[in-house]
Tab-separated table of C-alpha atoms (C1' of nucleotides) in Angstrom:
chain	number	residue	atom	x	y	z
A	6	UNK	CA	135.655	55.114	124.626
A	7	UNK	CA	137.229	58.537	124.783
A	8	UNK	CA	137.518	59.885	121.255
A	9	UNK	CA	141.025	59.444	120.029
A	10	UNK	CA	142.825	62.549	119.000
A	11	UNK	CA	144.318	62.448	115.567
A	12	UNK	CA	145.654	65.609	114.127
A	13	UNK	CA	143.786	65.613	110.864
A	14	UNK	CA	145.550	68.776	109.754
A	15	UNK	CA	148.876	66.943	109.786
A	16	UNK	CA	150.404	66.215	106.377
A	17	UNK	CA	149.615	62.884	104.824
A	18	UNK	CA	151.997	60.108	105.771
A	19	UNK	CA	152.654	59.322	102.137
A	20	UNK	CA	152.885	62.155	99.712
A	21	UNK	CA	151.402	60.976	96.486
A	22	UNK	CA	151.945	62.329	93.026
A	23	UNK	CA	148.885	62.623	90.866
A	24	UNK	CA	148.372	59.686	88.504
A	25	UNK	CA	148.856	60.301	84.813
A	26	UNK	CA	145.870	60.446	82.568
A	27	UNK	CA	144.212	57.038	82.081
A	28	UNK	CA	146.032	55.637	85.078
A	29	UNK	CA	143.505	56.693	87.658
A	30	UNK	CA	142.773	53.092	88.569
A	31	UNK	CA	146.123	52.868	90.304
A	32	UNK	CA	144.638	54.795	93.178
A	33	UNK	CA	141.865	52.227	93.489
A	34	UNK	CA	144.352	49.465	94.178
A	35	UNK	CA	146.319	51.680	96.535
A	36	UNK	CA	143.159	52.418	98.476
A	37	UNK	CA	142.353	48.729	98.886
A	38	UNK	CA	145.916	48.067	100.039
A	39	UNK	CA	145.712	50.890	102.543
A	40	UNK	CA	142.418	49.678	103.954
A	41	UNK	CA	143.785	46.204	104.510
A	42	UNK	CA	146.825	47.659	106.227
A	43	UNK	CA	144.650	49.834	108.445
A	44	UNK	CA	142.407	46.905	109.290
A	45	UNK	CA	145.436	44.971	110.430
A	46	UNK	CA	146.761	47.828	112.525
A	47	UNK	CA	143.590	48.984	114.196
A	48	UNK	CA	141.855	45.639	114.362
A	49	UNK	CA	138.456	47.165	113.927
A	50	UNK	CA	136.380	47.920	110.896
A	51	UNK	CA	134.687	50.914	112.441
A	52	UNK	CA	138.093	52.387	113.292
A	53	UNK	CA	138.886	52.589	109.603
A	54	UNK	CA	137.398	55.823	108.384
A	55	UNK	CA	137.374	57.357	104.953
A	56	UNK	CA	139.548	60.130	106.289
A	57	UNK	CA	142.081	57.719	107.739
A	58	UNK	CA	142.213	55.819	104.477
A	59	UNK	CA	142.708	58.990	102.476
A	60	UNK	CA	145.487	60.069	104.783
A	61	UNK	CA	147.228	56.711	104.561
A	62	UNK	CA	147.111	56.791	100.776
A	63	UNK	CA	148.253	60.403	100.655
A	64	UNK	CA	145.137	61.833	99.095
A	65	UNK	CA	142.118	63.871	100.200
A	66	UNK	CA	138.901	62.076	101.225
A	67	UNK	CA	136.791	63.076	98.206
A	68	UNK	CA	139.293	61.378	95.919
A	69	UNK	CA	138.108	58.029	97.224
A	70	UNK	CA	134.683	58.727	95.775
A	71	UNK	CA	136.139	58.715	92.289
A	72	UNK	CA	136.696	54.990	92.697
A	73	UNK	CA	133.978	53.800	95.068
A	74	UNK	CA	130.337	54.800	95.382
A	75	UNK	CA	130.473	54.881	99.146
A	76	UNK	CA	132.131	53.268	102.125
A	77	UNK	CA	129.987	50.160	102.025
A	78	UNK	CA	130.826	49.283	98.452
A	79	UNK	CA	134.493	49.897	99.168
A	80	UNK	CA	134.390	47.403	102.024
A	81	UNK	CA	132.568	45.012	99.717
A	82	UNK	CA	135.350	45.298	97.135
A	83	UNK	CA	137.884	44.390	99.787
A	84	UNK	CA	135.873	41.386	100.881
A	85	UNK	CA	135.770	40.166	97.310
A	86	UNK	CA	139.506	40.390	96.917
A	87	UNK	CA	140.141	38.602	100.193
A	88	UNK	CA	137.743	35.815	99.367
A	89	UNK	CA	139.533	35.310	96.066
A	90	UNK	CA	142.840	35.008	97.883
A	91	UNK	CA	141.410	32.568	100.374
A	92	UNK	CA	139.891	30.439	97.657
A	93	UNK	CA	143.252	30.273	95.934
A	94	UNK	CA	144.867	29.073	99.149
A	95	UNK	CA	142.154	26.444	99.602
A	96	UNK	CA	142.561	25.169	96.047
A	97	UNK	CA	146.303	24.873	96.505
A	98	UNK	CA	145.812	22.868	99.688
A	99	UNK	CA	143.314	20.596	97.973
A	100	UNK	CA	145.514	19.998	94.932
A	101	UNK	CA	148.618	19.222	96.982
A	102	UNK	CA	147.500	15.618	97.475
A	103	UNK	CA	145.446	12.915	95.781
A	104	UNK	CA	143.926	11.565	98.985
A	105	UNK	CA	140.492	13.158	99.570
A	106	UNK	CA	140.692	12.970	103.348
A	107	UNK	CA	144.217	14.349	103.490
A	108	UNK	CA	143.083	17.049	101.059
A	109	UNK	CA	140.246	18.044	103.362
A	110	UNK	CA	142.581	18.070	106.321
A	111	UNK	CA	144.979	20.369	104.492
A	112	UNK	CA	142.116	22.614	103.451
A	113	UNK	CA	141.079	22.884	107.066
A	114	UNK	CA	144.584	23.737	108.164
A	115	UNK	CA	144.940	26.267	105.349
A	116	UNK	CA	141.638	27.847	106.308
A	117	UNK	CA	142.624	28.300	109.930
A	118	UNK	CA	146.031	29.620	108.942
A	119	UNK	CA	144.526	32.096	106.520
A	120	UNK	CA	142.143	33.353	109.169
A	121	UNK	CA	144.647	33.708	111.969
A	122	UNK	CA	147.189	35.356	109.705
A	123	UNK	CA	144.600	37.812	108.396
A	124	UNK	CA	142.503	38.379	111.473
A	125	UNK	CA	140.781	41.586	110.512
A	126	UNK	CA	139.901	40.634	106.971
A	127	UNK	CA	138.670	37.336	108.372
A	128	UNK	CA	136.598	39.172	110.899
A	129	UNK	CA	135.098	41.241	108.148
A	130	UNK	CA	134.430	38.266	105.941
A	131	UNK	CA	133.113	35.798	108.437
A	132	UNK	CA	132.254	37.416	111.722
A	133	UNK	CA	130.293	40.420	110.570
A	134	UNK	CA	126.646	40.149	109.748
A	135	UNK	CA	126.027	40.477	106.046
A	136	UNK	CA	122.719	41.540	104.649
A	137	UNK	CA	123.412	40.118	101.219
A	138	UNK	CA	123.804	36.463	100.420
A	139	UNK	CA	127.498	35.983	100.768
A	140	UNK	CA	127.886	32.320	101.387
A	141	UNK	CA	124.937	30.426	100.109
A	142	UNK	CA	124.912	28.810	96.711
A	143	UNK	CA	121.729	30.130	95.161
A	144	UNK	CA	120.936	28.411	91.871
A	145	UNK	CA	120.651	30.642	88.852
A	146	UNK	CA	122.470	33.538	90.443
A	147	UNK	CA	126.032	34.502	89.645
A	148	UNK	CA	128.022	32.936	92.509
A	149	UNK	CA	130.041	35.292	94.672
A	150	UNK	CA	133.515	34.454	95.891
A	151	UNK	CA	131.933	33.472	99.197
A	152	UNK	CA	129.769	30.959	97.372
A	153	UNK	CA	132.850	29.576	95.667
A	154	UNK	CA	134.590	29.072	99.005
A	155	UNK	CA	131.749	27.014	100.379
A	156	UNK	CA	131.437	25.047	97.131
A	157	UNK	CA	135.089	24.048	97.387
A	158	UNK	CA	134.362	22.596	100.795
A	159	UNK	CA	131.229	20.758	99.718
A	160	UNK	CA	133.079	19.282	96.739
A	161	UNK	CA	135.865	17.943	98.868
A	162	UNK	CA	133.496	16.509	101.459
A	163	UNK	CA	131.555	14.840	98.651
A	164	UNK	CA	134.784	13.326	97.418
A	165	UNK	CA	135.412	11.901	100.882
A	166	UNK	CA	131.937	10.375	100.952
A	167	UNK	CA	132.268	8.940	97.468
A	168	UNK	CA	135.648	7.469	98.330
A	169	UNK	CA	133.896	5.619	101.114
A	170	UNK	CA	135.960	7.206	103.853
A	171	UNK	CA	133.106	9.297	105.280
A	172	UNK	CA	129.755	7.943	106.351
A	173	UNK	CA	127.127	8.417	103.684
A	174	UNK	CA	125.521	11.529	105.090
A	175	UNK	CA	124.171	14.629	103.456
A	176	UNK	CA	127.300	16.322	102.047
A	177	UNK	CA	125.879	19.748	102.744
A	178	UNK	CA	125.223	18.958	106.367
A	179	UNK	CA	128.646	17.398	106.785
A	180	UNK	CA	130.192	20.464	105.170
A	181	UNK	CA	128.417	22.767	107.575
A	182	UNK	CA	129.842	20.764	110.458
A	183	UNK	CA	133.356	20.935	109.055
A	184	UNK	CA	132.990	24.627	108.418
A	185	UNK	CA	131.681	25.223	111.946
A	186	UNK	CA	134.657	23.434	113.381
A	187	UNK	CA	137.364	25.326	111.510
A	188	UNK	CA	135.510	28.584	111.806
A	189	UNK	CA	135.078	28.140	115.540
A	190	UNK	CA	138.743	27.499	115.967
A	191	UNK	CA	139.740	30.455	113.833
A	192	UNK	CA	137.258	32.827	115.392
A	193	UNK	CA	138.253	31.961	118.949
A	194	UNK	CA	141.958	32.209	118.197
A	195	UNK	CA	141.386	35.637	116.737
A	196	UNK	CA	139.212	36.795	119.597
A	197	UNK	CA	140.988	35.478	122.682
A	198	UNK	CA	143.828	37.570	124.122
A	199	UNK	CA	147.374	37.204	122.814
A	200	UNK	CA	148.581	35.214	125.794
A	201	UNK	CA	145.699	32.804	125.811
A	202	UNK	CA	148.020	29.933	125.144
A	203	UNK	CA	146.434	27.903	122.378
A	204	UNK	CA	148.381	24.656	121.922
A	205	UNK	CA	150.459	24.621	118.742
A	206	UNK	CA	148.869	21.485	117.380
A	207	UNK	CA	145.289	22.421	118.220
A	208	UNK	CA	144.261	22.798	114.586
A	209	UNK	CA	145.539	19.374	113.679
A	210	UNK	CA	143.950	17.843	116.753
A	211	UNK	CA	140.613	19.480	116.118
A	212	UNK	CA	140.594	18.419	112.474
A	213	UNK	CA	141.499	14.864	113.481
A	214	UNK	CA	138.675	14.705	115.995
A	215	UNK	CA	136.119	16.061	113.566
A	216	UNK	CA	137.185	13.786	110.740
A	217	UNK	CA	137.216	10.763	112.943
A	218	UNK	CA	133.673	11.690	113.885
A	219	UNK	CA	132.635	11.788	110.252
A	220	UNK	CA	134.410	8.543	109.352
A	221	UNK	CA	132.580	5.289	108.796
B	16	UNK	CA	126.767	54.305	105.791
B	17	UNK	CA	124.700	57.432	105.636
B	18	UNK	CA	124.227	58.759	109.154
B	19	UNK	CA	120.830	57.761	110.403
B	20	UNK	CA	118.549	60.559	111.316
B	21	UNK	CA	117.090	60.287	114.756
B	22	UNK	CA	115.273	63.247	116.109
B	23	UNK	CA	117.124	63.613	119.357
B	24	UNK	CA	114.866	66.449	120.414
B	25	UNK	CA	111.877	64.105	120.365
B	26	UNK	CA	110.450	63.187	123.761
B	27	UNK	CA	111.737	60.045	125.383
B	28	UNK	CA	109.832	56.913	124.476
B	29	UNK	CA	109.289	56.115	128.122
B	30	UNK	CA	108.594	58.910	130.503
B	31	UNK	CA	110.221	58.021	133.760
B	32	UNK	CA	109.452	59.346	137.188
B	33	UNK	CA	112.390	60.146	139.366
B	34	UNK	CA	113.341	57.360	141.780
B	35	UNK	CA	112.748	57.948	145.440
B	36	UNK	CA	115.627	58.593	147.724
B	37	UNK	CA	117.810	55.505	148.262
B	38	UNK	CA	116.275	53.793	145.284
B	39	UNK	CA	118.644	55.206	142.696
B	40	UNK	CA	119.938	51.734	141.887
B	41	UNK	CA	116.676	50.957	140.121
B	42	UNK	CA	117.870	53.053	137.221
B	43	UNK	CA	121.000	50.961	136.984
B	44	UNK	CA	118.993	47.823	136.343
B	45	UNK	CA	116.714	49.651	133.930
B	46	UNK	CA	119.737	50.842	131.988
B	47	UNK	CA	121.110	47.329	131.659
B	48	UNK	CA	117.712	46.079	130.515
B	49	UNK	CA	117.464	48.848	127.954
B	50	UNK	CA	120.923	48.157	126.584
B	51	UNK	CA	120.133	44.492	126.098
B	52	UNK	CA	116.924	45.412	124.344
B	53	UNK	CA	118.728	47.859	122.087
B	54	UNK	CA	121.429	45.311	121.319
B	55	UNK	CA	118.760	42.896	120.212
B	56	UNK	CA	117.009	45.455	118.042
B	57	UNK	CA	119.973	47.086	116.357
B	58	UNK	CA	122.211	44.055	116.257
B	59	UNK	CA	125.319	46.110	116.672
B	60	UNK	CA	127.233	47.254	119.702
B	61	UNK	CA	128.423	50.462	118.096
B	62	UNK	CA	124.825	51.329	117.209
B	63	UNK	CA	123.985	51.471	120.901
B	64	UNK	CA	124.928	54.932	122.043
B	65	UNK	CA	124.688	56.523	125.445
B	66	UNK	CA	122.107	58.891	124.037
B	67	UNK	CA	119.994	56.064	122.627
B	68	UNK	CA	120.153	54.239	125.942
B	69	UNK	CA	119.148	57.331	127.862
B	70	UNK	CA	116.236	57.918	125.534
B	71	UNK	CA	115.064	54.319	125.803
B	72	UNK	CA	115.142	54.499	129.590
B	73	UNK	CA	113.458	57.882	129.636
B	74	UNK	CA	116.288	59.819	131.192
B	75	UNK	CA	118.942	62.294	130.066
B	76	UNK	CA	122.406	61.011	129.089
B	77	UNK	CA	124.308	62.381	132.082
B	78	UNK	CA	122.106	60.334	134.396
B	79	UNK	CA	123.831	57.205	133.147
B	80	UNK	CA	127.088	58.463	134.590
B	81	UNK	CA	125.625	58.277	138.060
B	82	UNK	CA	125.686	54.491	137.738
B	83	UNK	CA	128.564	53.717	135.390
B	84	UNK	CA	131.992	55.289	135.052
B	85	UNK	CA	131.867	55.260	131.284
B	86	UNK	CA	130.499	53.357	128.350
B	87	UNK	CA	133.122	50.631	128.525
B	88	UNK	CA	132.414	49.699	132.099
B	89	UNK	CA	128.705	49.702	131.374
B	90	UNK	CA	129.213	47.216	128.564
B	91	UNK	CA	131.363	45.191	130.934
B	92	UNK	CA	128.585	45.080	133.495
B	93	UNK	CA	126.233	43.734	130.869
B	94	UNK	CA	128.723	41.073	129.831
B	95	UNK	CA	128.995	39.947	133.430
B	96	UNK	CA	125.277	39.576	133.830
B	97	UNK	CA	124.940	37.667	130.584
B	98	UNK	CA	127.762	35.310	131.480
B	99	UNK	CA	126.071	34.591	134.782
B	100	UNK	CA	122.858	33.710	132.986
B	101	UNK	CA	124.674	31.486	130.527
B	102	UNK	CA	126.514	29.687	133.286
B	103	UNK	CA	123.229	29.012	135.028
B	104	UNK	CA	121.838	27.504	131.837
B	105	UNK	CA	124.931	25.349	131.434
B	106	UNK	CA	124.747	24.080	135.000
B	107	UNK	CA	121.108	23.165	134.560
B	108	UNK	CA	121.922	21.217	131.416
B	109	UNK	CA	124.747	19.400	133.166
B	110	UNK	CA	122.677	18.516	136.216
B	111	UNK	CA	119.743	17.217	134.196
B	112	UNK	CA	121.443	13.831	133.772
B	113	UNK	CA	123.901	11.531	135.498
B	114	UNK	CA	125.618	10.386	132.322
B	115	UNK	CA	128.757	12.494	131.720
B	116	UNK	CA	128.590	12.215	127.939
B	117	UNK	CA	124.896	13.008	127.778
B	118	UNK	CA	125.561	15.891	130.153
B	119	UNK	CA	128.202	17.289	127.829
B	120	UNK	CA	125.896	16.882	124.868
B	121	UNK	CA	123.161	18.790	126.660
B	122	UNK	CA	125.606	21.480	127.667
B	123	UNK	CA	126.599	21.859	124.033
B	124	UNK	CA	123.004	22.111	122.926
B	125	UNK	CA	122.236	24.596	125.701
B	126	UNK	CA	125.244	26.682	124.709
B	127	UNK	CA	124.202	26.909	121.075
B	128	UNK	CA	120.625	27.673	122.033
B	129	UNK	CA	121.688	30.402	124.421
B	130	UNK	CA	123.850	31.970	121.727
B	131	UNK	CA	121.331	31.870	118.930
B	132	UNK	CA	118.540	33.117	121.167
B	133	UNK	CA	120.687	35.992	122.424
B	134	UNK	CA	122.674	36.837	119.322
B	135	UNK	CA	123.858	40.299	120.214
B	136	UNK	CA	124.866	39.564	123.779
B	137	UNK	CA	126.637	36.482	122.441
B	138	UNK	CA	128.375	38.586	119.875
B	139	UNK	CA	129.505	40.925	122.572
B	140	UNK	CA	130.648	38.134	124.851
B	141	UNK	CA	132.353	35.858	122.405
B	142	UNK	CA	132.956	37.535	119.093
B	143	UNK	CA	134.395	40.838	120.182
B	144	UNK	CA	138.036	41.199	121.000
B	145	UNK	CA	138.578	41.708	124.703
B	146	UNK	CA	141.664	43.351	126.066
B	147	UNK	CA	141.198	41.919	129.521
B	148	UNK	CA	141.418	38.265	130.413
B	149	UNK	CA	137.863	37.163	130.040
B	150	UNK	CA	138.054	33.473	129.520
B	151	UNK	CA	141.311	32.106	130.802
B	152	UNK	CA	141.645	30.600	134.209
B	153	UNK	CA	144.567	32.459	135.677
B	154	UNK	CA	145.678	30.996	138.992
B	155	UNK	CA	145.585	33.336	141.946
B	156	UNK	CA	143.255	35.799	140.281
B	157	UNK	CA	139.576	36.162	141.087
B	158	UNK	CA	137.860	34.210	138.311
B	159	UNK	CA	135.448	36.147	136.137
B	160	UNK	CA	132.147	34.712	134.960
B	161	UNK	CA	133.886	33.957	131.675
B	162	UNK	CA	136.417	31.858	133.552
B	163	UNK	CA	133.608	30.018	135.271
B	164	UNK	CA	131.964	29.182	131.952
B	165	UNK	CA	135.113	27.588	130.618
B	166	UNK	CA	135.734	25.754	133.889
B	167	UNK	CA	132.306	24.163	133.683
B	168	UNK	CA	133.253	22.791	130.291
B	169	UNK	CA	136.649	21.514	131.401
B	170	UNK	CA	135.079	19.809	134.410
B	171	UNK	CA	132.527	17.973	132.313
B	172	UNK	CA	135.110	16.922	129.744
B	173	UNK	CA	137.289	15.652	132.571
B	174	UNK	CA	134.352	13.641	133.841
B	175	UNK	CA	133.965	12.070	130.400
B	176	UNK	CA	137.633	11.127	130.346
B	177	UNK	CA	137.559	9.712	133.870
B	178	UNK	CA	134.452	7.701	133.040
B	179	UNK	CA	136.481	6.114	130.269
B	180	UNK	CA	134.204	7.297	127.515
B	181	UNK	CA	136.675	9.788	126.038
B	182	UNK	CA	140.191	8.986	124.971
B	183	UNK	CA	142.714	9.930	127.613
B	184	UNK	CA	143.789	13.241	126.159
B	185	UNK	CA	144.609	16.548	127.746
B	186	UNK	CA	141.237	17.721	129.139
B	187	UNK	CA	142.082	21.321	128.391
B	188	UNK	CA	142.868	20.586	124.772
B	189	UNK	CA	139.754	18.473	124.390
B	190	UNK	CA	137.726	21.269	125.961
B	191	UNK	CA	139.122	23.795	123.502
B	192	UNK	CA	138.037	21.543	120.674
B	193	UNK	CA	134.547	21.157	122.075
B	194	UNK	CA	134.313	24.876	122.630
B	195	UNK	CA	135.494	25.602	119.094
B	196	UNK	CA	132.846	23.327	117.700
B	197	UNK	CA	129.876	24.786	119.550
B	198	UNK	CA	131.178	28.305	119.184
B	199	UNK	CA	131.693	27.861	115.451
B	200	UNK	CA	128.163	26.624	115.051
B	201	UNK	CA	126.702	29.417	117.134
B	202	UNK	CA	128.769	32.132	115.520
B	203	UNK	CA	127.933	31.047	111.985
B	204	UNK	CA	124.248	30.704	112.727
B	205	UNK	CA	124.254	34.201	114.132
B	206	UNK	CA	126.200	35.648	111.238
B	207	UNK	CA	124.671	34.016	108.187
B	208	UNK	CA	121.529	35.580	106.715
B	209	UNK	CA	118.084	34.661	108.024
B	210	UNK	CA	117.224	32.474	105.078
B	211	UNK	CA	120.461	30.538	105.113
B	212	UNK	CA	118.617	27.354	105.847
B	213	UNK	CA	120.516	25.646	108.648
B	214	UNK	CA	119.128	22.134	109.156
B	215	UNK	CA	117.082	21.844	112.327
B	216	UNK	CA	119.146	19.034	113.747
B	217	UNK	CA	122.526	20.514	112.890
B	218	UNK	CA	123.492	21.119	116.515
B	219	UNK	CA	122.753	17.538	117.492
B	220	UNK	CA	124.597	16.238	114.421
B	221	UNK	CA	127.622	18.405	115.048
B	222	UNK	CA	127.806	17.417	118.707
B	223	UNK	CA	127.484	13.757	117.775
B	224	UNK	CA	130.313	14.023	115.253
B	225	UNK	CA	132.592	15.800	117.656
B	226	UNK	CA	131.914	13.448	120.528
B	227	UNK	CA	132.379	10.406	118.379
B	228	UNK	CA	135.726	11.879	117.398
B	229	UNK	CA	136.734	12.220	121.028
B	230	UNK	CA	135.510	8.775	121.984
B	231	UNK	CA	137.850	5.858	122.594
C	9	DT	C1'	103.950	68.734	164.841
C	10	DG	C1'	106.427	72.134	162.067
C	11	DT	C1'	110.315	73.689	159.617
C	12	DA	C1'	115.194	74.466	158.069
C	13	DC	C1'	118.471	71.919	155.726
C	14	DA	C1'	121.543	68.434	153.687
C	15	DT	C1'	121.276	65.022	150.288
C	16	DC	C1'	120.027	62.592	146.421
C	17	DA	C1'	118.495	61.830	141.628
C	18	DG	C1'	118.498	63.676	138.337
C	19	DT	C1'	118.302	67.971	134.198
C	20	DG	C1'	119.836	71.252	130.394
C	21	DA	C1'	123.156	73.144	127.855
C	22	DA	C1'	127.331	72.883	126.055
C	23	DC	C1'	132.314	71.126	124.859
C	24	DG	C1'	135.137	69.443	121.003
C	25	DC	C1'	135.478	65.701	118.134
C	26	DG	C1'	135.461	62.692	113.945
C	27	DC	C1'	132.419	61.088	110.801
C	28	DG	C1'	130.515	60.300	105.590
C	29	DT	C1'	129.569	62.955	101.908
C	30	DT	C1'	128.902	67.014	98.580
C	31	DC	C1'	130.191	70.662	95.663
C	32	DA	C1'	132.527	74.093	93.266
C	33	DC	C1'	137.071	74.509	91.835
C	34	DT	C1'	141.965	73.789	89.753
C	35	DG	C1'	145.720	72.586	87.304
C	36	DA	C1'	148.270	69.190	84.805
C	37	DT	C1'	147.850	66.241	80.641
C	38	DG	C1'	146.960	64.629	76.364
C	39	DT	C1'	144.829	65.739	71.763
C	40	DA	C1'	142.821	67.942	67.529
C	41	DC	C1'	143.750	71.241	64.312
D	19	DT	C1'	155.620	72.452	65.199
D	20	DG	C1'	152.601	75.424	68.062
D	21	DT	C1'	148.557	76.251	70.521
D	22	DA	C1'	143.636	76.210	72.092
D	23	DC	C1'	140.872	73.162	74.458
D	24	DA	C1'	138.448	69.198	76.492
D	25	DT	C1'	139.285	65.915	79.943
D	26	DC	C1'	140.913	63.744	83.827
D	27	DA	C1'	142.582	63.300	88.644
D	28	DG	C1'	142.266	65.163	91.901
D	29	DT	C1'	141.827	69.510	95.976
D	30	DG	C1'	139.802	72.575	99.749
D	31	DA	C1'	136.252	73.944	102.283
D	32	DA	C1'	132.175	73.065	104.104
D	33	DC	C1'	127.510	70.555	105.334
D	34	DG	C1'	125.000	68.511	109.217
D	35	DC	C1'	125.227	64.831	112.157
D	36	DG	C1'	125.744	61.920	116.360
D	37	DC	C1'	129.009	60.879	119.551
D	38	DG	C1'	130.986	60.509	124.777
D	39	DT	C1'	131.485	63.353	128.392
D	40	DT	C1'	131.473	67.507	131.671
D	41	DC	C1'	129.590	70.951	134.549
D	42	DA	C1'	126.759	73.979	136.891
D	43	DC	C1'	122.186	73.685	138.286
D	44	DT	C1'	117.446	72.247	140.386
D	45	DG	C1'	113.897	70.487	142.785
D	46	DA	C1'	111.898	66.719	145.295
D	47	DT	C1'	112.772	63.922	149.502
D	48	DG	C1'	113.845	62.498	153.837
D	49	DT	C1'	115.721	63.948	158.459
D	50	DA	C1'	117.319	66.464	162.680
D	51	DC	C1'	115.778	69.578	165.893
DNA sequence: TGTACATCAGTGAACGCGCGTTCACTGATGTAC
DNA sequence: TGTACATCAGTGAACGCGCGTTCACTGATGTAC
């Protein structure tokens, strides 16, 4: 808990040439990249400060405010991008097979892989309390990327029910159970120490158990 | 992200009379109580500062250092106490029935209830990255309360296997799966917004699904 | 029973730090004439 | 083709803040004689 000493007067790690006129948005993307890199390195959202970001990008702190209103909305922008990536991964997993159950299994595996390979973004997305409605599908409101993610899951679970492979339960409830399972796995793998010794096939085993439980 | 204004020159909320000689340890307990209360109110570990704790207890910040080396070890002390409480709850659930499977089910329900009723302590215990070995049973090393918690689970799962109600799998692997399931549920319920609308019986349903999956 | 004294449970002020954010500015770049 | 000028992409310095922690101290409390 001792404050870490960083020499803030040191030159920026990357020296950055000013963007040409009309190309100011380049910095925006660079900032998002830098934040994700810092999240990975430090492993803590609160350790990523505006000053650290600016330094990593090779720019002074006020420059960030040309592209984001404040720190919160910057973090929000990063969440959005990550959710989009995750949704793409989930769709790929789903579309890689015709079998609904196998599709769900692959989605589960892809989910856990995405989370464990991007621990800090995952933490931000899924393990930090959000005040806004990130996950819930609220009718009549423009769905966020978080909504889309959950919809993908509900769709696939519905497919499994309709195919007669899952018991005819409430698809939403079944989806929550599936989500809990893969989230629990991901969250624990991220949180436990490096040498905790999770078995290699734990994801597959967990998914098997859960799906067997949902089967007719 | 604007810094919150707290008038630190304001008088302490509780005015505290100095402990009598030899009774200095009272403050230690009061500090732990105050921290847990603050955790509940603010919902964020980093929002609980030494100054805020001191103010809540009715004491000046340096007084805390008479009882704890630093902030980290204070947080650690709180984790220990919480783990002890949780383990007690788990043991009660286990001992409330003879049936191994029903015992495990009740342990699962008790776990989720403990977590959702103590969201911030749970967050601290289970959703924050720990550098030290909190959960793993390491042979030859004094087990922490976190170790004990996991042992209780492994024991009960083993009982279910020996009773022939679970498939004969690796008890440790099966325990990890059970843990993932209840943790996932707890963590998501803590993290999603108030109005997310989790079904009342979701814990029971999830436990049923998972146990059915582990059954012969 | 009275009193000097060591001890204990704190206090008060200060330290240096990093933080998010603001504001007045600068200097290169493209453009209108 | 040359030049004045508006605009854009930033800079540099500073703001007030809360943080964890240290250090010299104080004053009540129990105890030895």
